[in-house]
CSV table of C-alpha atoms and ligand atoms in Angstrom, one decimal:
chain,number,residue,atom,x,y,z
U,879,MET,CA,0.0,0.0,0.0
U,880,ALA,CA,1.4,3.4,-1.0
U,881,LEU,CA,2.3,5.7,1.9
U,882,GLN,CA,-0.6,7.9,2.9
U,883,LYS,CA,-1.2,10.9,5.1
U,884,LEU,CA,-4.2,12.5,6.6
U,885,ILE,CA,-5.0,16.2,6.2
U,886,VAL,CA,-7.1,17.4,9.1
U,887,HIS,CA,-8.8,20.7,8.7
U,888,GLY,CA,-9.2,21.8,12.4
U,889,GLY,CA,-12.0,23.7,14.2
U,890,ARG,CA,-15.0,21.7,12.9
U,891,PRO,CA,-17.5,20.9,15.7
U,892,LEU,CA,-18.3,17.2,16.3
U,893,ALA,CA,-21.8,15.9,16.9
U,894,GLY,CA,-23.9,12.8,16.3
U,895,SER,CA,-23.3,9.1,17.0
U,896,VAL,CA,-20.5,6.7,16.2
U,897,ARG,CA,-20.4,2.9,16.4
U,898,ILE,CA,-17.4,1.4,18.2
U,899,SER,CA,-15.7,-1.6,16.5
U,900,GLY,CA,-14.7,-4.9,18.1
U,901,SER,CA,-11.6,-4.9,20.2
U,902,LYS,CA,-8.3,-5.3,18.5
U,903,ASN,CA,-6.6,-6.5,21.7
U,904,SER,CA,-9.3,-9.1,22.3
U,905,ALA,CA,-9.5,-10.4,18.7
U,906,LEU,CA,-5.7,-11.0,18.4
U,907,PRO,CA,-5.3,-13.6,21.2
U,908,ILE,CA,-8.8,-15.1,20.5
U,909,LEU,CA,-7.7,-15.7,16.9
U,910,ALA,CA,-4.5,-17.3,18.2
U,911,ALA,CA,-6.6,-19.5,20.5
U,912,THR,CA,-8.3,-21.1,17.5
U,913,LEU,CA,-5.0,-23.0,17.0
U,914,LEU,CA,-5.9,-25.1,20.1
U,915,THR,CA,-8.6,-27.2,18.3
U,916,ARG,CA,-8.8,-29.0,15.0
U,917,GLU,CA,-12.5,-28.0,14.8
U,918,THR,CA,-13.9,-24.8,13.2
U,919,CYS,CA,-14.2,-21.7,15.3
U,920,VAL,CA,-16.4,-18.7,14.3
U,921,ILE,CA,-15.3,-15.3,15.6
U,922,ASN,CA,-17.7,-12.3,15.2
U,923,HIS,CA,-17.2,-8.5,15.4
U,924,VAL,CA,-13.5,-8.8,14.3
U,925,PRO,CA,-12.4,-5.3,13.2
U,926,ASP,CA,-10.8,-4.8,9.7
U,927,LEU,CA,-7.4,-3.7,10.9
U,928,SER,CA,-3.9,-4.4,9.5
U,929,ASP,CA,-2.8,-5.9,12.8
U,930,LEU,CA,-5.6,-8.5,12.5
U,931,ASN,CA,-4.6,-9.2,8.8
U,932,PHE,CA,-1.1,-9.8,10.0
U,933,MET,CA,-2.4,-12.3,12.5
U,934,LEU,CA,-4.4,-14.0,9.8
U,935,GLN,CA,-1.3,-14.3,7.6
U,936,ILE,CA,0.5,-16.0,10.5
U,937,LEU,CA,-2.4,-18.4,11.1
U,938,SER,CA,-2.6,-19.3,7.4
U,939,HIS,CA,1.2,-19.9,7.4
U,940,LEU,CA,0.7,-22.2,10.4
U,941,GLY,CA,-1.8,-24.2,8.4
U,942,CYS,CA,-5.1,-22.7,9.4
U,943,GLU,CA,-8.0,-22.4,6.9
U,944,VAL,CA,-9.3,-18.9,7.2
U,945,GLU,CA,-12.5,-17.5,5.7
U,946,ARG,CA,-13.6,-14.0,6.2
U,947,ALA,CA,-17.1,-12.5,5.7
U,948,SER,CA,-17.1,-8.8,6.8
U,949,GLY,CA,-16.6,-8.9,10.6
U,950,THR,CA,-17.0,-12.7,10.9
U,951,LEU,CA,-14.0,-15.1,10.7
U,952,GLN,CA,-14.1,-18.8,10.3
U,953,VAL,CA,-10.8,-20.5,11.3
U,954,LYS,CA,-10.0,-24.2,11.2
U,955,ALA,CA,-6.6,-25.5,12.4
U,956,GLU,CA,-6.8,-29.1,11.3
U,957,ASN,CA,-3.1,-29.7,11.1
U,958,VAL,CA,-0.8,-27.0,12.5
U,959,LYS,CA,2.8,-26.2,11.7
U,960,THR,CA,4.7,-24.8,14.6
U,961,VAL,CA,7.2,-22.3,13.1
U,962,ALA,CA,6.2,-18.6,12.7
U,963,PRO,CA,8.9,-16.9,10.6
U,964,TYR,CA,10.5,-13.6,11.3
U,965,ASP,CA,9.2,-11.9,8.1
U,966,LEU,CA,5.7,-12.3,9.4
U,967,VAL,CA,6.3,-11.9,13.2
U,968,ARG,CA,8.4,-8.7,12.7
U,969,LYS,CA,5.3,-6.9,11.4
U,970,MET,CA,3.5,-7.2,14.7
U,971,ARG,CA,5.0,-8.0,18.1
U,972,ALA,CA,1.6,-9.3,19.3
U,973,SER,CA,2.3,-12.3,17.1
U,974,VAL,CA,4.1,-13.6,20.2
U,975,CYS,CA,0.7,-14.8,21.4
U,976,VAL,CA,0.8,-17.8,19.1
U,977,LEU,CA,3.5,-19.3,21.3
U,978,GLY,CA,1.0,-20.5,24.0
U,979,PRO,CA,-1.5,-22.2,21.8
U,980,LEU,CA,1.2,-23.9,19.7
U,981,LEU,CA,2.8,-25.2,22.8
U,982,GLY,CA,-0.5,-26.4,24.2
U,983,ARG,CA,-1.6,-28.0,20.9
U,984,ALA,CA,1.6,-29.4,19.5
U,985,LYS,CA,4.0,-29.3,22.5
U,986,GLU,CA,6.5,-27.2,20.5
U,987,ALA,CA,6.7,-23.8,18.9
U,988,THR,CA,9.3,-21.7,17.1
U,989,VAL,CA,8.5,-18.0,16.9
U,990,ALA,CA,10.8,-15.1,15.9
U,991,LEU,CA,11.6,-12.9,18.9
U,992,PRO,CA,9.5,-9.7,18.5
U,993,GLY,CA,11.6,-6.6,17.9
U,994,GLY,CA,11.1,-3.6,20.1
U,995,CYS,CA,8.9,-0.7,19.0
U,996,VAL,CA,8.8,3.0,19.5
U,997,ILE,CA,7.0,2.7,22.9
U,998,GLY,CA,10.0,0.9,24.2
U,999,ASP,CA,11.6,-2.5,24.6
U,1000,ARG,CA,9.0,-5.2,24.5
U,1001,PRO,CA,10.6,-8.1,26.5
U,1002,ILE,CA,8.9,-11.5,26.8
U,1003,ASP,CA,10.9,-12.8,29.8
U,1004,LEU,CA,7.7,-13.3,31.9
U,1005,HIS,CA,6.1,-15.3,29.1
U,1006,LEU,CA,9.2,-17.6,29.0
U,1007,ARG,CA,9.2,-17.9,32.8
U,1008,GLY,CA,5.6,-19.1,32.6
U,1009,PHE,CA,6.3,-21.6,29.9
U,1010,GLU,CA,9.2,-23.1,31.9
U,1011,GLY,CA,6.8,-23.2,34.9
U,1012,LEU,CA,4.6,-25.5,32.8
U,1013,GLY,CA,7.5,-27.8,32.1
U,1014,ALA,CA,8.6,-26.5,28.7
U,1015,MET,CA,12.2,-26.3,27.5
U,1016,VAL,CA,12.9,-22.7,26.3
U,1017,ARG,CA,15.8,-21.9,24.0
U,1018,VAL,CA,16.5,-18.5,22.4
U,1019,GLU,CA,18.7,-18.8,19.3
U,1020,GLY,CA,19.1,-17.2,15.9
U,1021,GLY,CA,16.5,-14.6,16.8
U,1022,ASP,CA,13.9,-17.2,17.5
U,1023,VAL,CA,12.4,-18.5,20.7
U,1024,ARG,CA,12.0,-22.2,20.6
U,1025,LEU,CA,9.7,-24.1,23.0
U,1026,PHE,CA,9.5,-27.8,23.5
U,1027,ALA,CA,7.7,-30.0,26.1
U,1028,SER,CA,7.4,-33.7,26.2
U,1029,GLN,CA,4.5,-33.1,28.6
U,1030,LEU,CA,2.9,-29.9,30.1
U,1031,ARG,CA,2.1,-30.0,33.8
U,1032,GLY,CA,0.1,-27.4,35.6
U,1033,ASP,CA,1.8,-25.5,38.4
U,1034,GLU,CA,1.7,-22.3,40.4
U,1035,ILE,CA,3.1,-19.5,38.2
U,1036,ASN,CA,3.9,-15.9,39.2
U,1037,LEU,CA,3.7,-13.6,36.2
U,1038,ARG,CA,4.3,-10.3,38.1
U,1039,GLY,CA,7.0,-8.2,36.4
U,1040,LYS,CA,8.9,-5.0,37.2
U,1041,TYR,CA,6.1,-3.0,35.5
U,1042,GLY,CA,3.2,-5.1,36.9
U,1043,PRO,CA,1.2,-7.8,35.1
U,1044,THR,CA,1.7,-8.8,31.5
U,1045,VAL,CA,-1.5,-8.9,29.3
U,1046,LEU,CA,-0.2,-11.1,26.5
U,1047,GLY,CA,1.9,-13.1,28.9
U,1048,THR,CA,-1.2,-13.9,30.9
U,1049,ASP,CA,-3.0,-14.9,27.6
U,1050,ASN,CA,0.0,-17.1,26.5
U,1051,ILE,CA,0.2,-19.0,29.8
U,1052,MET,CA,-3.6,-19.5,29.9
U,1053,MET,CA,-3.6,-20.9,26.4
U,1054,ALA,CA,-0.8,-23.3,27.1
U,1055,ALA,CA,-2.3,-24.4,30.4
U,1056,VAL,CA,-5.7,-25.3,29.1
U,1057,LEU,CA,-4.3,-28.6,27.7
U,1058,ALA,CA,-1.7,-29.2,30.4
U,1059,GLU,CA,-2.0,-32.0,33.0
U,1060,GLY,CA,-3.5,-30.8,36.2
U,1061,ARG,CA,-4.1,-27.4,37.7
U,1062,THR,CA,-2.3,-24.2,36.8
U,1063,VAL,CA,-2.6,-21.1,39.0
U,1064,ILE,CA,-1.5,-17.8,37.5
U,1065,ASP,CA,-0.6,-15.3,40.2
U,1066,GLY,CA,-0.1,-11.6,39.3
U,1067,ALA,CA,-2.3,-12.2,36.3
U,1068,ALA,CA,-3.5,-9.3,34.1
U,1069,ALA,CA,-7.2,-8.4,34.6
U,1070,GLU,CA,-7.9,-6.5,31.4
U,1071,PRO,CA,-11.4,-7.1,29.8
U,1072,GLU,CA,-9.6,-8.6,26.8
U,1073,VAL,CA,-8.1,-11.3,29.1
U,1074,VAL,CA,-11.6,-12.1,30.4
U,1075,ASP,CA,-12.9,-12.2,26.8
U,1076,LEU,CA,-10.2,-14.7,25.9
U,1077,ALA,CA,-11.0,-16.9,29.0
U,1078,ASN,CA,-14.7,-16.8,28.1
U,1079,PHE,CA,-13.9,-18.0,24.5
U,1080,LEU,CA,-11.6,-20.8,25.8
U,1081,ASN,CA,-14.3,-21.9,28.3
U,1082,LYS,CA,-16.7,-22.1,25.3
U,1083,MET,CA,-14.2,-24.4,23.7
U,1084,GLY,CA,-14.3,-26.7,26.7
U,1085,ALA,CA,-11.5,-25.3,28.9
U,1086,LYS,CA,-11.9,-25.0,32.7
U,1087,ILE,CA,-10.8,-21.5,33.7
U,1088,THR,CA,-12.0,-19.5,36.7
U,1089,GLY,CA,-10.8,-16.2,38.1
U,1090,ALA,CA,-10.2,-14.3,34.8
U,1091,GLY,CA,-10.5,-10.6,35.6
U,1092,THR,CA,-8.7,-11.0,38.9
U,1093,ARG,CA,-5.0,-11.3,39.7
U,1094,ARG,CA,-5.4,-15.1,40.3
U,1095,ILE,CA,-6.5,-17.3,37.4
U,1096,VAL,CA,-7.0,-21.0,37.9
U,1097,ILE,CA,-6.9,-23.4,34.9
U,1098,ASP,CA,-7.7,-27.1,35.1
U,1099,GLY,CA,-6.2,-28.9,32.1
U,1100,VAL,CA,-8.5,-30.9,29.8
U,1101,PRO,CA,-7.5,-33.5,27.1
U,1102,GLU,CA,-8.8,-31.5,24.2
U,1103,LEU,CA,-10.8,-28.5,23.1
U,1104,HIS,CA,-13.6,-28.3,20.5
U,1105,GLY,CA,-14.7,-25.5,18.1
U,1106,ALA,CA,-16.8,-22.6,19.4
U,1107,GLU,CA,-18.4,-19.3,18.2
U,1108,HIS,CA,-17.7,-16.0,20.0
U,1109,ASP,CA,-18.5,-12.3,19.7
U,1110,VAL,CA,-15.5,-10.1,20.4
U,1111,ILE,CA,-16.1,-7.3,23.0
U,1112,PRO,CA,-16.1,-3.7,21.9
U,1113,ASP,CA,-12.8,-1.8,21.8
U,1114,ARG,CA,-12.6,0.2,25.0
U,1115,ILE,CA,-9.6,2.2,23.7
U,1116,GLU,CA,-11.3,3.2,20.5
U,1117,ALA,CA,-14.2,4.2,22.7
U,1118,GLY,CA,-12.0,6.3,25.0
U,1119,THR,CA,-10.4,7.9,22.0
U,1120,PHE,CA,-13.8,9.1,20.7
U,1121,LEU,CA,-14.8,10.3,24.2
U,1122,VAL,CA,-11.7,12.6,24.1
U,1123,ALA,CA,-12.6,13.7,20.6
U,1124,GLY,CA,-16.1,14.7,21.8
U,1125,ALA,CA,-14.6,16.4,24.9
U,1126,MET,CA,-12.2,18.4,22.7
U,1127,CYS,CA,-14.5,19.4,19.8
U,1128,GLY,CA,-18.1,18.4,20.9
U,1129,THR,CA,-21.1,20.7,20.7
U,1130,ARG,CA,-24.1,21.0,23.0
U,1131,GLU,CA,-25.7,18.0,21.1
U,1132,GLY,CA,-22.8,15.8,22.3
U,1133,VAL,CA,-21.1,12.8,20.7
U,1134,LYS,CA,-22.8,9.5,21.3
U,1135,LEU,CA,-20.8,6.2,21.3
U,1136,ARG,CA,-22.8,3.1,20.4
U,1137,ASN,CA,-21.7,-0.6,21.0
U,1138,VAL,CA,-19.6,0.2,24.2
U,1139,GLN,CA,-19.4,-1.6,27.5
U,1140,PRO,CA,-19.1,1.4,29.9
U,1141,GLU,CA,-17.8,-0.7,32.8
U,1142,HIS,CA,-14.6,-1.4,30.7
U,1143,LEU,CA,-13.5,2.2,30.7
U,1144,THR,CA,-14.5,3.6,34.1
U,1145,ALA,CA,-10.9,5.0,34.7
U,1146,VAL,CA,-11.3,7.1,31.5
U,1147,THR,CA,-14.9,8.2,32.1
U,1148,ASP,CA,-14.0,9.0,35.8
U,1149,ALA,CA,-11.1,11.2,34.6
U,1150,LEU,CA,-13.3,13.1,32.1
U,1151,VAL,CA,-16.0,13.7,34.7
U,1152,THR,CA,-13.4,14.9,37.2
U,1153,MET,CA,-12.2,17.4,34.5
U,1154,GLY,CA,-15.8,18.7,34.3
U,1155,TYR,CA,-17.2,17.0,31.2
U,1156,ARG,CA,-20.7,15.6,31.4
U,1157,LEU,CA,-21.3,11.9,30.4
U,1158,ALA,CA,-24.6,10.2,29.9
U,1159,PHE,CA,-24.6,6.4,30.3
U,1160,GLU,CA,-27.1,3.9,28.9
U,1161,PRO,CA,-26.6,0.1,28.8
U,1162,SER,CA,-24.4,0.0,25.6
U,1163,THR,CA,-23.9,3.7,24.9
U,1164,ILE,CA,-22.0,6.7,26.4
U,1165,THR,CA,-22.7,10.3,25.3
U,1166,VAL,CA,-20.1,13.0,26.1
U,1167,LEU,CA,-21.2,16.6,26.5
U,1168,PRO,CA,-19.1,19.7,26.8
U,1169,ALA,CA,-18.2,20.9,30.3
U,1170,GLU,CA,-20.7,23.4,31.8
U,1171,ARG,CA,-17.9,25.4,33.4
U,1172,ALA,CA,-14.3,25.4,32.1
U,1173,SER,CA,-12.8,22.0,32.3
U,1174,ARG,CA,-9.6,21.7,34.4
U,1175,GLY,CA,-6.4,19.7,33.9
U,1176,ILE,CA,-5.9,16.8,36.4
U,1177,THR,CA,-3.1,14.5,37.5
U,1178,LEU,CA,-3.1,11.0,36.0
U,1179,SER,CA,-0.9,7.9,36.3
U,1180,THR,CA,-1.2,4.9,34.0
U,1181,GLU,CA,-1.7,1.6,35.8
U,1182,PRO,CA,-2.6,-2.0,35.0
U,1183,TYR,CA,-6.4,-2.5,34.6
U,1184,PRO,CA,-8.6,-1.4,36.2
U,1185,GLY,CA,-6.3,1.7,36.6
U,1186,PHE,CA,-5.9,4.4,33.9
U,1187,PRO,CA,-4.9,2.6,30.7
U,1188,THR,CA,-1.5,3.4,29.1
U,1189,ASP,CA,-3.2,3.1,25.7
U,1190,MET,CA,-5.2,6.3,26.6
U,1191,GLN,CA,-2.2,8.3,27.8
U,1192,ALA,CA,-1.3,10.0,24.5
U,1193,GLN,CA,-5.0,10.9,23.9
U,1194,MET,CA,-5.2,12.6,27.4
U,1195,CYS,CA,-2.0,14.6,26.6
U,1196,ALA,CA,-3.8,16.0,23.5
U,1197,LEU,CA,-6.8,16.9,25.7
U,1198,PHE,CA,-4.6,18.5,28.4
U,1199,CYS,CA,-3.0,20.7,25.7
U,1200,CYS,CA,-6.3,22.6,25.2
U,1201,THR,CA,-7.7,22.4,28.8
U,1202,GLU,CA,-7.4,25.3,31.2
U,1203,GLY,CA,-4.8,24.7,33.9
U,1204,VAL,CA,-2.1,22.0,34.2
U,1205,GLY,CA,-2.6,18.4,33.4
U,1206,THR,CA,0.0,15.8,34.2
U,1207,VAL,CA,0.3,12.1,33.1
U,1208,THR,CA,2.8,9.7,34.6
U,1209,GLU,CA,3.5,6.7,32.4
U,1210,ASN,CA,4.2,3.7,34.6
U,1211,ILE,CA,3.8,0.9,32.1
U,1212,PHE,CA,5.9,2.1,29.1
U,1213,PRO,CA,8.0,5.0,30.5
U,1214,GLN,CA,9.3,5.9,27.0
U,1215,ARG,CA,5.8,6.2,25.5
U,1216,PHE,CA,6.0,10.0,24.9
U,1217,MET,CA,6.8,10.2,21.1
U,1218,HIS,CA,3.7,12.3,20.7
U,1219,LEU,CA,4.8,15.2,23.0
U,1220,SER,CA,7.4,16.6,20.5
U,1221,GLU,CA,4.8,16.5,17.7
U,1222,LEU,CA,2.2,18.2,19.9
U,1223,LYS,CA,4.7,20.9,20.7
U,1224,ARG,CA,5.1,21.6,17.0
U,1225,MET,CA,1.4,22.4,17.1
U,1226,GLY,CA,1.9,25.0,19.9
U,1227,ALA,CA,1.4,22.8,22.9
U,1228,ASN,CA,3.1,23.9,26.2
U,1229,ALA,CA,4.4,20.5,27.3
U,1230,ARG,CA,7.5,19.2,29.1
U,1231,LEU,CA,8.7,15.8,30.3
U,1232,GLU,CA,10.1,15.2,33.8
U,1233,GLY,CA,11.3,11.6,33.9
U,1234,ALA,CA,8.2,9.6,32.9
U,1235,THR,CA,5.8,12.4,33.7
U,1236,ALA,CA,4.4,14.8,31.1
U,1237,ILE,CA,3.3,18.2,32.3
U,1238,LEU,CA,1.0,20.1,30.0
U,1239,GLN,CA,-0.2,23.7,30.5
U,1240,GLY,CA,-3.3,24.3,28.5
U,1241,VAL,CA,-3.0,26.9,25.7
U,1242,ASP,CA,-5.7,29.0,24.1
U,1243,ARG,CA,-5.0,27.7,20.7
U,1244,LEU,CA,-3.2,24.9,18.9
U,1245,SER,CA,-2.1,25.6,15.3
U,1246,GLY,CA,-2.1,23.0,12.5
U,1247,ALA,CA,1.3,21.7,11.3
U,1248,PRO,CA,2.9,18.8,9.5
U,1249,VAL,CA,3.5,16.1,12.1
U,1250,MET,CA,4.6,12.5,12.1
U,1251,ALA,CA,2.8,9.5,13.5
U,1252,SER,CA,5.0,7.1,15.5
U,1253,ASP,CA,3.0,4.6,17.4
U,1254,LEU,CA,-0.7,3.6,17.2
U,1255,ARG,CA,-2.0,5.7,20.1
U,1256,ALA,CA,0.4,8.7,19.6
U,1257,SER,CA,-1.0,8.9,16.0
U,1258,ALA,CA,-4.6,9.0,17.4
U,1259,ALA,CA,-3.5,11.8,19.7
U,1260,LEU,CA,-2.2,13.8,16.7
U,1261,VAL,CA,-5.5,13.4,14.9
U,1262,LEU,CA,-7.3,14.7,18.0
U,1263,ALA,CA,-5.1,17.7,18.3
U,1264,GLY,CA,-5.5,18.4,14.6
U,1265,LEU,CA,-9.3,18.3,15.0
U,1266,ARG,CA,-9.0,21.1,17.6
U,1267,ALA,CA,-6.2,23.1,16.0
U,1268,GLU,CA,-6.6,26.2,13.8
U,1269,GLY,CA,-5.7,25.5,10.2
U,1270,GLN,CA,-4.5,22.3,8.6
U,1271,THR,CA,-2.6,19.4,10.2
U,1272,GLU,CA,-0.9,16.8,8.0
U,1273,ILE,CA,-0.2,13.5,9.7
U,1274,SER,CA,2.2,11.2,7.8
U,1275,ARG,CA,2.8,7.5,8.3
U,1276,VAL,CA,-1.0,6.9,8.6
U,1277,TYR,CA,-0.4,3.1,8.6
U,1278,HIS,CA,0.2,3.4,12.3
U,1279,ILE,CA,-3.4,4.5,12.7
U,1280,ASP,CA,-4.8,1.8,10.4
U,1281,ARG,CA,-3.2,-0.8,12.7
U,1282,GLY,CA,-5.6,-0.2,15.5
U,1283,TYR,CA,-8.5,2.0,14.4
U,1284,GLU,CA,-11.1,0.8,11.9
U,1285,ASN,CA,-11.9,3.7,9.5
U,1286,LEU,CA,-11.0,6.4,12.1
U,1287,ASP,CA,-11.1,9.2,9.5
U,1288,ASP,CA,-14.5,8.0,8.0
U,1289,LYS,CA,-16.0,7.8,11.5
U,1290,LEU,CA,-14.8,11.3,12.4
U,1291,ILE,CA,-16.0,12.7,9.1
U,1292,ALA,CA,-19.5,11.3,9.9
U,1293,LEU,CA,-19.3,13.3,13.1
U,1294,GLY,CA,-18.6,16.5,11.2
U,1295,ALA,CA,-14.8,16.5,11.0
U,1296,GLU,CA,-13.1,17.6,7.7
U,1297,ILE,CA,-10.3,15.1,6.9
U,1298,GLU,CA,-8.7,14.0,3.7
U,1299,ARG,CA,-6.7,10.8,3.2
U,1300,VAL,CA,-4.1,11.4,0.4
U,1301,ARG,CA,-1.0,9.7,-1.0
U,1302,ALA,CA,2.0,10.9,0.9
V,2387,EPZ,C1,-0.8,-5.3,25.6
V,2387,EPZ,O1,0.6,-5.4,25.2
V,2387,EPZ,C2,-1.5,-4.5,24.6
V,2387,EPZ,N1,-1.4,-5.1,23.2
V,2387,EPZ,C3,-0.8,-3.1,24.5
V,2387,EPZ,O2,-1.6,-2.3,23.6
V,2387,EPZ,C4,-1.0,-2.4,25.9
V,2387,EPZ,O3,-0.3,-1.2,25.8
V,2387,EPZ,C5,-0.3,-3.3,26.9
V,2387,EPZ,O4,-0.9,-4.6,26.9
V,2387,EPZ,C6,-0.4,-2.8,28.3
V,2387,EPZ,O5,-1.8,-2.7,28.7
V,2387,EPZ,C7,-2.2,-6.1,23.0
V,2387,EPZ,O6,-3.0,-6.6,23.8
V,2387,EPZ,C8,-2.0,-6.7,21.6
V,2387,EPZ,P1,2.3,-6.1,28.7
V,2387,EPZ,P2,1.5,-6.4,26.0
V,2387,EPZ,O7,3.0,-7.5,28.5
V,2387,EPZ,O8,0.8,-7.6,26.5
V,2387,EPZ,C9,6.6,-5.4,30.6
V,2387,EPZ,C10,-2.0,-1.0,21.7
V,2387,EPZ,O9,-1.8,0.2,21.6
V,2387,EPZ,N2,6.9,-6.8,30.3
V,2387,EPZ,O10,1.1,-6.0,29.5
V,2387,EPZ,O11,2.7,-6.7,25.1
V,2387,EPZ,C11,6.4,-4.5,29.3
V,2387,EPZ,O12,7.6,-4.1,28.8
V,2387,EPZ,C12,-1.0,-1.9,22.4
V,2387,EPZ,O13,-3.0,-1.6,21.3
V,2387,EPZ,C13,8.0,-7.4,30.7
V,2387,EPZ,O14,8.9,-6.8,31.4
V,2387,EPZ,O15,2.0,-5.6,27.2
V,2387,EPZ,C14,5.6,-3.4,29.8
V,2387,EPZ,O16,6.4,-2.5,30.5
V,2387,EPZ,C15,0.3,-1.1,22.6
V,2387,EPZ,N3,8.3,-8.7,30.4
V,2387,EPZ,C16,4.7,-4.1,30.9
V,2387,EPZ,O17,5.3,-5.3,31.2
V,2387,EPZ,C17,7.4,-9.5,29.7
V,2387,EPZ,O18,7.6,-10.7,29.5
V,2387,EPZ,C18,3.3,-4.4,30.4
V,2387,EPZ,O19,3.4,-5.1,29.2
V,2387,EPZ,C19,6.2,-8.9,29.3
V,2387,EPZ,C20,6.0,-7.5,29.5
């Protein structure tokens, strides 16, 4: 695909309703989990994103039959190969989540080590500790991680790391443990809604998992799993991103989000309410309305779920740029995840970094400028700032956005934004 850029003409008010897509970070491990059975699985509400297409390429390479009909995917892994090559894995580090199901299904796996990325080094030491805990031999050679187990046996496994729990690490160990002998207990497990969604899918396949959504997950191994159908949960980060768009550019009519699970993003909605924005909640919708009095900057720290999500940190920086007072965000999960700050400053933001804390003083106006996307969420933050800025903002390397947001520009245009997608 030729390189593209977005041209955002700022200052247009946003109003109306937008439908939130299925969760990228739920669909990725759930698609990997289809490797655990030779029967057909049907996954609904899968968003059309390049990251998901990369995962489908890897599954096809591993021998899966994949059929797609709009948001529904049928996957059948009758006979699996166990080597995921570098030229596929390097495109998306989340490919690492095929290790667990391959080990569970075939008792071996070879996957290229994921590179780092702009938000920092992305180690998988906790994943490997977990696999060893289940009795697997782990070897790292030639840029690949190789797993082998004559037999997988359940055990008590602690997955807590220096930066807290690991989401994909928890997914990987859960997917290897479902076919292990006996009981596995994961201590220090990630509690994200996407981990719960994966556990629910695995239980539909015949697994015996309890405690998903808490720090202690118990898995009782079973001999084999069968096919299942599953609806992927809505994307809470896409939802949070649209709430911030509505906060920054919304009108009195408000911006209504459909197909959301409000209980999955309470840390984000609490922050917006504390800042003075008004939110209206219904069972699967949230409407964001402008603040009655001037909204105020607040102090935030990113934490593992249910704390404030690191994947919403950049978007809040964009909001703080144009909010009265001082907003600060401390990044505890990926301390280097501030590529967006330098770009926001090109647009007139008053921002500085002290260690892993961004300090943003609200300014009266942002001005459009050519900026460069760097990682998925930083790119979204630049679009948000462009919507609010005066004049035109050109955002290059739009492929970062297309990795994690389904038709972000079209959805914003439907709300009243003026955005063009052009060849770079
Ligand atoms: C998942 O990544 C998400 N990706 C990320 O979203 C998200 O930012 C992250 O969780 C944290 O919530 C997917 O679900 C596909 P971690 P993951 O393992 O699982 C350290 C997005 O924008 N760590 O929870 O890879 C790690 O360096 C993406 O959609 C180890 O030290 O993240 C980080 O500091 C970006 N050793 C912290 O733990 C390990 O073995 C949390 O990482 C694993 C992780």
